[in-house]
CSV table of C-alpha atoms and ligand atoms in Angstrom, one decimal:
chain,number,residue,atom,x,y,z
A,1,UNK,CA,-80.9,50.7,8.3
A,2,UNK,CA,-81.2,51.3,12.1
A,3,UNK,CA,-78.3,53.3,13.5
A,4,UNK,CA,-76.9,52.6,16.9
A,5,UNK,CA,-78.7,55.2,19.1
A,6,UNK,CA,-75.4,56.0,20.7
A,7,UNK,CA,-74.3,57.7,17.5
A,8,UNK,CA,-77.1,60.3,17.8
A,9,UNK,CA,-76.1,61.9,14.5
A,10,UNK,CA,-78.8,64.5,14.6
A,11,UNK,CA,-77.1,66.1,17.7
A,12,UNK,CA,-73.8,66.6,15.8
A,13,UNK,CA,-73.6,69.9,13.9
A,14,UNK,CA,-73.3,69.6,10.1
A,15,UNK,CA,-69.8,70.3,8.6
A,16,UNK,CA,-69.4,73.9,7.3
A,17,UNK,CA,-69.6,74.5,3.6
A,18,UNK,CA,-66.0,74.6,2.2
A,19,UNK,CA,-64.8,78.0,1.3
A,20,UNK,CA,-61.7,79.9,0.2
A,21,UNK,CA,-59.4,80.6,-2.7
A,22,UNK,CA,-57.5,77.3,-2.4
A,23,UNK,CA,-60.3,74.9,-1.8
A,24,UNK,CA,-59.7,71.5,-3.5
A,25,UNK,CA,-56.5,72.6,-5.2
A,26,UNK,CA,-53.4,70.5,-5.4
A,27,UNK,CA,-50.1,72.2,-4.4
A,28,UNK,CA,-47.7,70.9,-7.0
A,29,UNK,CA,-45.6,73.8,-8.3
A,30,UNK,CA,-44.9,77.4,-7.4
A,31,UNK,CA,-46.2,78.2,-10.9
A,32,UNK,CA,-49.8,78.0,-9.6
A,33,UNK,CA,-49.3,81.0,-7.2
A,34,UNK,CA,-49.7,84.5,-8.5
A,35,UNK,CA,-49.1,87.5,-6.2
A,36,UNK,CA,-52.8,87.6,-5.1
A,37,UNK,CA,-52.7,84.0,-4.0
A,38,UNK,CA,-49.4,84.5,-2.3
A,39,UNK,CA,-50.8,87.5,-0.4
A,40,UNK,CA,-53.8,85.4,0.5
A,41,UNK,CA,-51.6,82.6,1.9
A,42,UNK,CA,-49.5,85.0,3.8
A,43,UNK,CA,-52.5,86.7,5.4
A,44,UNK,CA,-53.8,83.2,6.5
A,45,UNK,CA,-50.3,82.2,7.7
A,46,UNK,CA,-50.2,85.3,9.9
A,47,UNK,CA,-53.6,84.4,11.3
A,48,UNK,CA,-52.3,80.9,12.0
A,49,UNK,CA,-49.2,82.3,13.8
A,50,UNK,CA,-51.5,84.6,15.9
A,51,UNK,CA,-53.7,81.7,16.8
A,52,UNK,CA,-50.8,79.4,17.8
A,53,UNK,CA,-49.3,82.1,19.9
A,54,UNK,CA,-52.6,82.8,21.7
A,55,UNK,CA,-54.1,79.3,22.1
A,56,UNK,CA,-51.6,76.8,20.7
A,57,UNK,CA,-54.2,74.7,18.9
A,58,UNK,CA,-57.6,75.4,17.3
A,59,UNK,CA,-60.1,72.8,16.0
A,60,UNK,CA,-60.5,74.2,12.5
A,61,UNK,CA,-60.3,70.8,10.8
A,62,UNK,CA,-61.1,68.2,13.5
A,63,UNK,CA,-62.9,66.1,10.9
A,64,UNK,CA,-59.9,66.0,8.5
A,65,UNK,CA,-57.2,63.4,8.0
A,66,UNK,CA,-53.9,63.9,6.1
A,67,UNK,CA,-51.8,61.0,4.8
A,68,UNK,CA,-48.2,62.1,4.8
A,69,UNK,CA,-46.2,59.7,2.6
A,70,UNK,CA,-42.5,60.3,2.3
A,71,UNK,CA,-40.5,58.2,-0.1
A,72,UNK,CA,-37.4,60.1,0.7
A,73,UNK,CA,-36.1,60.8,4.2
A,74,UNK,CA,-37.5,63.9,5.9
A,75,UNK,CA,-37.5,65.1,9.4
A,76,UNK,CA,-38.3,68.8,9.2
A,77,UNK,CA,-40.8,68.9,6.4
A,78,UNK,CA,-42.7,65.8,7.6
A,79,UNK,CA,-42.8,67.0,11.2
A,80,UNK,CA,-43.8,70.5,10.1
A,81,UNK,CA,-46.8,69.1,8.2
A,82,UNK,CA,-47.8,66.8,11.1
A,83,UNK,CA,-47.5,69.7,13.6
A,84,UNK,CA,-49.6,71.9,11.2
A,85,UNK,CA,-52.4,69.3,11.0
A,86,UNK,CA,-52.3,68.8,14.8
A,87,UNK,CA,-52.4,72.5,15.6
A,88,UNK,CA,-55.5,72.7,13.4
A,89,UNK,CA,-57.1,69.8,15.3
A,90,UNK,CA,-56.8,67.4,12.4
A,91,UNK,CA,-55.2,64.0,12.3
A,92,UNK,CA,-52.4,62.4,10.4
A,93,UNK,CA,-51.5,59.0,8.9
A,94,UNK,CA,-47.7,59.4,9.0
A,95,UNK,CA,-45.9,57.1,6.5
A,96,UNK,CA,-42.5,58.5,7.1
A,97,UNK,CA,-40.1,56.0,8.4
A,98,UNK,CA,-39.1,54.8,4.9
A,99,UNK,CA,-41.7,53.2,2.7
A,100,UNK,CA,-39.6,50.1,1.9
A,101,UNK,CA,-41.8,48.0,4.3
A,102,UNK,CA,-45.0,49.0,2.6
A,103,UNK,CA,-46.6,47.7,-0.6
A,104,UNK,CA,-44.5,50.2,-2.5
A,105,UNK,CA,-41.7,47.7,-2.3
A,106,UNK,CA,-44.1,45.1,-3.6
A,107,UNK,CA,-44.4,47.0,-6.8
A,108,UNK,CA,-47.6,49.0,-6.3
A,109,UNK,CA,-47.8,51.9,-8.7
A,110,UNK,CA,-47.9,55.5,-7.2
A,111,UNK,CA,-51.3,55.9,-8.7
A,112,UNK,CA,-52.7,52.9,-6.8
A,113,UNK,CA,-51.1,54.0,-3.6
A,114,UNK,CA,-53.0,57.3,-4.0
A,115,UNK,CA,-56.2,55.5,-4.9
A,116,UNK,CA,-55.9,53.7,-1.6
A,117,UNK,CA,-54.8,56.6,0.6
A,118,UNK,CA,-57.7,58.7,-0.6
A,119,UNK,CA,-60.0,56.1,0.8
A,120,UNK,CA,-58.7,57.0,4.3
A,121,UNK,CA,-57.5,60.6,4.0
A,122,UNK,CA,-58.8,64.0,2.9
A,123,UNK,CA,-55.4,65.3,1.7
A,124,UNK,CA,-52.1,63.6,0.7
A,125,UNK,CA,-48.7,65.1,1.4
A,126,UNK,CA,-46.1,63.5,-0.8
A,127,UNK,CA,-42.4,63.5,-1.0
A,128,UNK,CA,-40.8,61.5,-3.8
A,129,UNK,CA,-37.3,61.2,-5.3
A,130,UNK,CA,-38.5,61.6,-8.9
A,131,UNK,CA,-39.3,64.9,-10.6
A,132,UNK,CA,-43.0,65.0,-11.6
A,133,UNK,CA,-44.1,62.4,-9.1
A,134,UNK,CA,-46.5,64.8,-7.3
A,135,UNK,CA,-48.2,65.6,-10.6
A,136,UNK,CA,-48.6,62.0,-11.4
A,137,UNK,CA,-50.0,61.3,-7.9
A,138,UNK,CA,-52.4,64.2,-8.2
A,139,UNK,CA,-53.8,63.0,-11.5
A,140,UNK,CA,-54.6,59.7,-9.8
A,141,UNK,CA,-56.0,61.1,-6.6
A,142,UNK,CA,-59.3,62.9,-6.2
A,143,UNK,CA,-58.3,64.5,-2.9
A,144,UNK,CA,-55.7,67.4,-3.0
A,145,UNK,CA,-52.1,66.3,-3.2
A,146,UNK,CA,-49.4,68.6,-1.7
A,147,UNK,CA,-45.9,68.2,-3.2
A,148,UNK,CA,-43.4,68.1,-0.3
A,149,UNK,CA,-40.5,67.8,-2.6
A,150,UNK,CA,-40.1,65.8,-5.9
A,151,UNK,CA,-36.4,64.9,-6.3
A,152,UNK,CA,-34.4,67.8,-7.6
A,153,UNK,CA,-37.6,69.3,-9.0
A,154,UNK,CA,-39.7,71.5,-6.8
A,155,UNK,CA,-40.5,72.1,-3.2
A,156,UNK,CA,-43.4,74.7,-3.4
A,157,UNK,CA,-44.4,74.8,0.3
A,158,UNK,CA,-40.7,75.5,1.2
A,159,UNK,CA,-40.6,78.3,-1.4
A,160,UNK,CA,-43.7,79.8,0.1
A,161,UNK,CA,-42.4,79.7,3.6
A,162,UNK,CA,-39.1,81.1,2.4
A,163,UNK,CA,-40.8,84.0,0.7
A,164,UNK,CA,-43.0,84.5,3.8
A,165,UNK,CA,-39.9,84.7,5.9
A,166,UNK,CA,-38.3,87.3,3.7
A,167,UNK,CA,-41.4,89.4,3.9
A,168,UNK,CA,-41.8,88.9,7.6
A,169,UNK,CA,-38.1,89.6,8.5
A,170,UNK,CA,-37.4,92.5,6.2
A,171,UNK,CA,-40.9,93.9,5.6
A,172,UNK,CA,-40.7,93.8,1.8
A,173,UNK,CA,-39.7,91.6,-1.1
A,174,UNK,CA,-39.6,94.1,-3.9
A,175,UNK,CA,-36.4,96.0,-4.1
A,176,UNK,CA,-34.2,93.4,-2.3
A,177,UNK,CA,-30.9,91.9,-3.4
A,178,UNK,CA,-31.1,88.1,-2.8
A,179,UNK,CA,-28.2,85.7,-3.0
A,180,UNK,CA,-28.6,82.0,-3.1
A,181,UNK,CA,-25.5,80.0,-2.3
A,182,UNK,CA,-24.3,76.4,-2.4
A,183,UNK,CA,-25.9,73.6,-4.3
A,184,UNK,CA,-27.9,75.5,-6.9
A,185,UNK,CA,-27.9,72.5,-9.3
A,186,UNK,CA,-29.7,70.0,-7.2
A,187,UNK,CA,-31.3,72.2,-4.5
A,188,UNK,CA,-35.0,72.1,-5.3
A,189,UNK,CA,-35.7,74.8,-2.7
A,190,UNK,CA,-33.5,77.2,-4.8
A,191,UNK,CA,-35.4,76.2,-8.0
A,192,UNK,CA,-38.8,76.9,-6.4
A,193,UNK,CA,-37.8,80.1,-4.7
A,194,UNK,CA,-36.2,81.4,-7.8
A,195,UNK,CA,-39.4,80.9,-9.8
A,196,UNK,CA,-41.5,82.5,-7.1
A,197,UNK,CA,-39.1,85.5,-6.9
A,198,UNK,CA,-39.5,86.2,-10.6
A,199,UNK,CA,-42.9,87.7,-9.7
A,200,UNK,CA,-41.1,90.4,-7.7
A,201,UNK,CA,-38.7,93.2,-8.5
A,202,UNK,CA,-35.6,91.7,-7.0
A,203,UNK,CA,-31.9,91.4,-7.9
A,204,UNK,CA,-30.6,87.9,-7.8
A,205,UNK,CA,-27.1,86.6,-7.1
A,206,UNK,CA,-26.2,82.9,-7.6
A,207,UNK,CA,-23.1,81.7,-5.7
A,208,UNK,CA,-21.8,78.2,-6.4
A,209,UNK,CA,-18.8,76.2,-7.5
A,210,UNK,CA,-18.8,75.5,-11.2
A,211,UNK,CA,-20.3,72.0,-11.0
A,212,UNK,CA,-23.2,73.2,-8.8
A,213,UNK,CA,-24.4,76.1,-11.0
A,214,UNK,CA,-28.1,76.8,-11.4
A,215,UNK,CA,-29.5,74.6,-14.2
A,216,UNK,CA,-29.3,76.4,-17.6
A,217,UNK,CA,-33.0,76.4,-18.3
A,218,UNK,CA,-33.8,78.1,-15.0
A,219,UNK,CA,-31.0,80.6,-15.5
A,220,UNK,CA,-32.3,81.4,-18.9
A,221,UNK,CA,-35.7,82.1,-17.4
A,222,UNK,CA,-34.2,84.5,-14.9
A,223,UNK,CA,-32.3,86.3,-17.7
A,224,UNK,CA,-35.4,86.4,-19.9
A,225,UNK,CA,-37.3,88.0,-17.0
A,226,UNK,CA,-35.1,91.0,-17.2
A,227,UNK,CA,-34.0,90.8,-13.6
A,228,UNK,CA,-30.6,92.0,-12.6
A,229,UNK,CA,-28.7,88.7,-12.1
A,230,UNK,CA,-25.1,87.7,-11.6
A,231,UNK,CA,-23.4,84.3,-11.1
A,232,UNK,CA,-20.2,83.9,-9.2
A,233,UNK,CA,-18.3,81.3,-7.2
A,234,UNK,CA,-17.0,83.9,-4.8
A,235,UNK,CA,-19.0,84.7,-1.7
A,236,UNK,CA,-16.8,87.8,-1.2
A,237,UNK,CA,-18.3,89.2,-4.4
A,238,UNK,CA,-21.8,89.4,-2.8
A,239,UNK,CA,-21.5,89.4,1.0
A,240,UNK,CA,-21.3,93.1,1.5
A,241,UNK,CA,-24.5,94.2,-0.1
A,242,UNK,CA,-27.1,91.4,0.0
A,243,UNK,CA,-30.3,91.7,1.9
A,244,UNK,CA,-30.8,87.9,2.0
A,245,UNK,CA,-28.2,85.2,1.9
A,246,UNK,CA,-30.0,81.9,1.2
A,247,UNK,CA,-27.6,79.1,2.0
A,248,UNK,CA,-28.1,75.5,1.0
A,249,UNK,CA,-26.3,72.2,1.7
A,250,UNK,CA,-24.6,70.2,-1.0
A,251,UNK,CA,-27.1,67.4,-1.8
A,252,UNK,CA,-24.9,64.4,-1.4
A,253,UNK,CA,-27.7,62.0,-2.3
A,254,UNK,CA,-28.0,63.4,-5.8
A,255,UNK,CA,-24.4,62.8,-6.9
A,256,UNK,CA,-23.7,59.8,-9.0
A,257,UNK,CA,-19.9,60.4,-8.6
A,258,UNK,CA,-19.2,60.8,-4.9
A,259,UNK,CA,-15.6,62.0,-5.5
A,260,UNK,CA,-17.2,65.0,-7.1
A,261,UNK,CA,-19.2,65.6,-4.0
A,262,UNK,CA,-16.1,65.4,-1.9
A,263,UNK,CA,-14.5,68.1,-3.9
A,264,UNK,CA,-17.3,70.6,-3.4
A,265,UNK,CA,-18.9,69.7,-0.1
A,266,UNK,CA,-17.0,72.2,2.0
A,267,UNK,CA,-16.8,75.0,-0.5
A,268,UNK,CA,-18.5,77.7,1.7
A,269,UNK,CA,-18.7,78.3,5.4
A,270,UNK,CA,-20.7,81.3,6.7
A,271,UNK,CA,-18.7,81.9,9.8
A,272,UNK,CA,-19.2,84.9,12.2
A,273,UNK,CA,-16.0,86.3,10.6
A,274,UNK,CA,-17.6,86.2,7.1
A,275,UNK,CA,-20.7,87.9,8.5
A,276,UNK,CA,-18.6,90.8,9.8
A,277,UNK,CA,-18.6,91.9,6.2
A,278,UNK,CA,-22.4,91.7,5.7
A,279,UNK,CA,-24.9,94.5,6.2
A,280,UNK,CA,-26.4,95.0,9.7
A,281,UNK,CA,-29.9,94.7,8.4
A,282,UNK,CA,-29.9,91.5,6.4
A,283,UNK,CA,-30.8,87.8,7.0
A,284,UNK,CA,-29.2,84.5,6.6
A,285,UNK,CA,-31.6,81.7,5.6
A,286,UNK,CA,-31.2,78.0,5.2
A,287,UNK,CA,-33.9,75.4,4.4
A,288,UNK,CA,-32.1,72.9,6.7
A,289,UNK,CA,-30.6,70.5,7.4
A,290,UNK,CA,-27.2,72.2,7.5
A,291,UNK,CA,-24.2,70.0,7.2
A,292,UNK,CA,-21.3,72.4,7.9
A,293,UNK,CA,-22.1,75.4,5.8
A,294,UNK,CA,-23.2,77.4,8.8
A,295,UNK,CA,-21.5,76.8,12.2
A,296,UNK,CA,-23.5,76.8,15.4
A,297,UNK,CA,-21.5,79.9,16.4
A,298,UNK,CA,-23.6,81.9,14.0
A,299,UNK,CA,-26.9,81.0,15.6
A,300,UNK,CA,-26.8,83.8,18.2
A,301,UNK,CA,-26.4,86.4,15.4
A,302,UNK,CA,-29.8,88.2,15.1
A,303,UNK,CA,-29.4,88.0,11.4
A,304,UNK,CA,-29.5,84.1,11.5
A,305,UNK,CA,-33.1,83.6,10.5
A,306,UNK,CA,-33.1,79.9,9.7
A,307,UNK,CA,-34.9,78.6,12.9
A,308,UNK,CA,-37.5,81.3,12.6
A,309,UNK,CA,-37.8,80.3,9.0
A,310,UNK,CA,-38.5,76.7,10.1
A,311,UNK,CA,-41.2,77.9,12.5
A,312,UNK,CA,-42.8,79.9,9.7
A,313,UNK,CA,-43.0,76.7,7.7
A,314,UNK,CA,-45.6,75.4,10.1
A,315,UNK,CA,-47.7,78.5,9.8
A,316,UNK,CA,-47.6,78.5,6.0
A,317,UNK,CA,-48.4,74.8,5.9
A,318,UNK,CA,-51.3,75.3,8.3
A,319,UNK,CA,-52.6,78.0,5.9
A,320,UNK,CA,-52.2,75.7,2.9
A,321,UNK,CA,-53.8,72.6,4.6
A,322,UNK,CA,-56.7,74.6,5.9
A,323,UNK,CA,-56.9,76.3,2.4
A,324,UNK,CA,-57.0,73.1,0.3
A,325,UNK,CA,-59.5,71.6,2.7
A,326,UNK,CA,-61.8,74.5,2.3
A,327,UNK,CA,-61.5,76.0,5.8
A,328,UNK,CA,-59.3,79.0,5.2
B,1,LIG,N1,-35.1,70.2,3.4
B,1,LIG,C1,-34.8,70.7,2.1
B,1,LIG,C2,-35.4,69.8,1.0
B,1,LIG,O1,-36.1,68.9,1.3
B,1,LIG,C3,-33.4,71.1,1.9
B,1,LIG,C4,-32.4,69.9,1.9
B,1,LIG,O2,-32.8,68.8,2.0
B,1,LIG,O3,-31.3,70.3,1.7
B,1,LIG,O4,-35.1,70.0,-0.1
């Protein structure tokens, strides 16, 4: 076949050989990351931050396309992945504004959607309301699938960026006392972060109303790990001596009984007055969006780390995308 001479393929440099610890991997659960891999991702994420600070954008993966398909609403996670691709010089097929208009609503299986998307894209970023959907998608797709949240299941990239933030802000993870507060039952970020933290020597505090306690199976894992752990509904029990206060919103969309949601939705508020009790060197985190748990009046407190945490998300996702695409 004669090629159009304008293509002049011989003049285009060959693509580099893929390399790195994460090449070709799906990112489905925090269970796949041991401390070596976590350190590797953190080193890459720090490089990404340095690169963005110096030059804003770098063509590390200009030949790569990500399909970002979100079956649940998302603003932060989807834009963070899109920004990550763009800052690496890659491109995105953003399928984010609800998928009801697409063939999903025509009854296409998740597997078939993946088989089609992999014809266009080198990596698929998926958010889905059902636990296990990312795993199912990954078994159908030959390109890497990144789980951007599967219902109340897991949110591994969020947990990695949360851990990165703790390390970055406090200079260590081992030895810290970490409290998670709010919707511990449905909050997938809490589930993923808890599992990741079990690889570290930390003390854990879980603060929630009775109906939003951490699922029993996860609490049993924490107890079996031998970590020092306590559950309480009272913020006053923990506020004085925690190094990290990880706040979550109550996940309205997961309640089948909305009157139950109404009873617990305003259970905690981390006001500046509450923070007067907290240590001087500690941080308040939140995966965002916040819906009343943290007033804007706290934002100027240097301990309020949630927006820095969101920025870290982009660096960690850059590291993961470049990693699974073999350019880390
Ligand atoms: N953005 C986080 C998530 O997708 C937290 C939340 O929605 O409350 O799980």
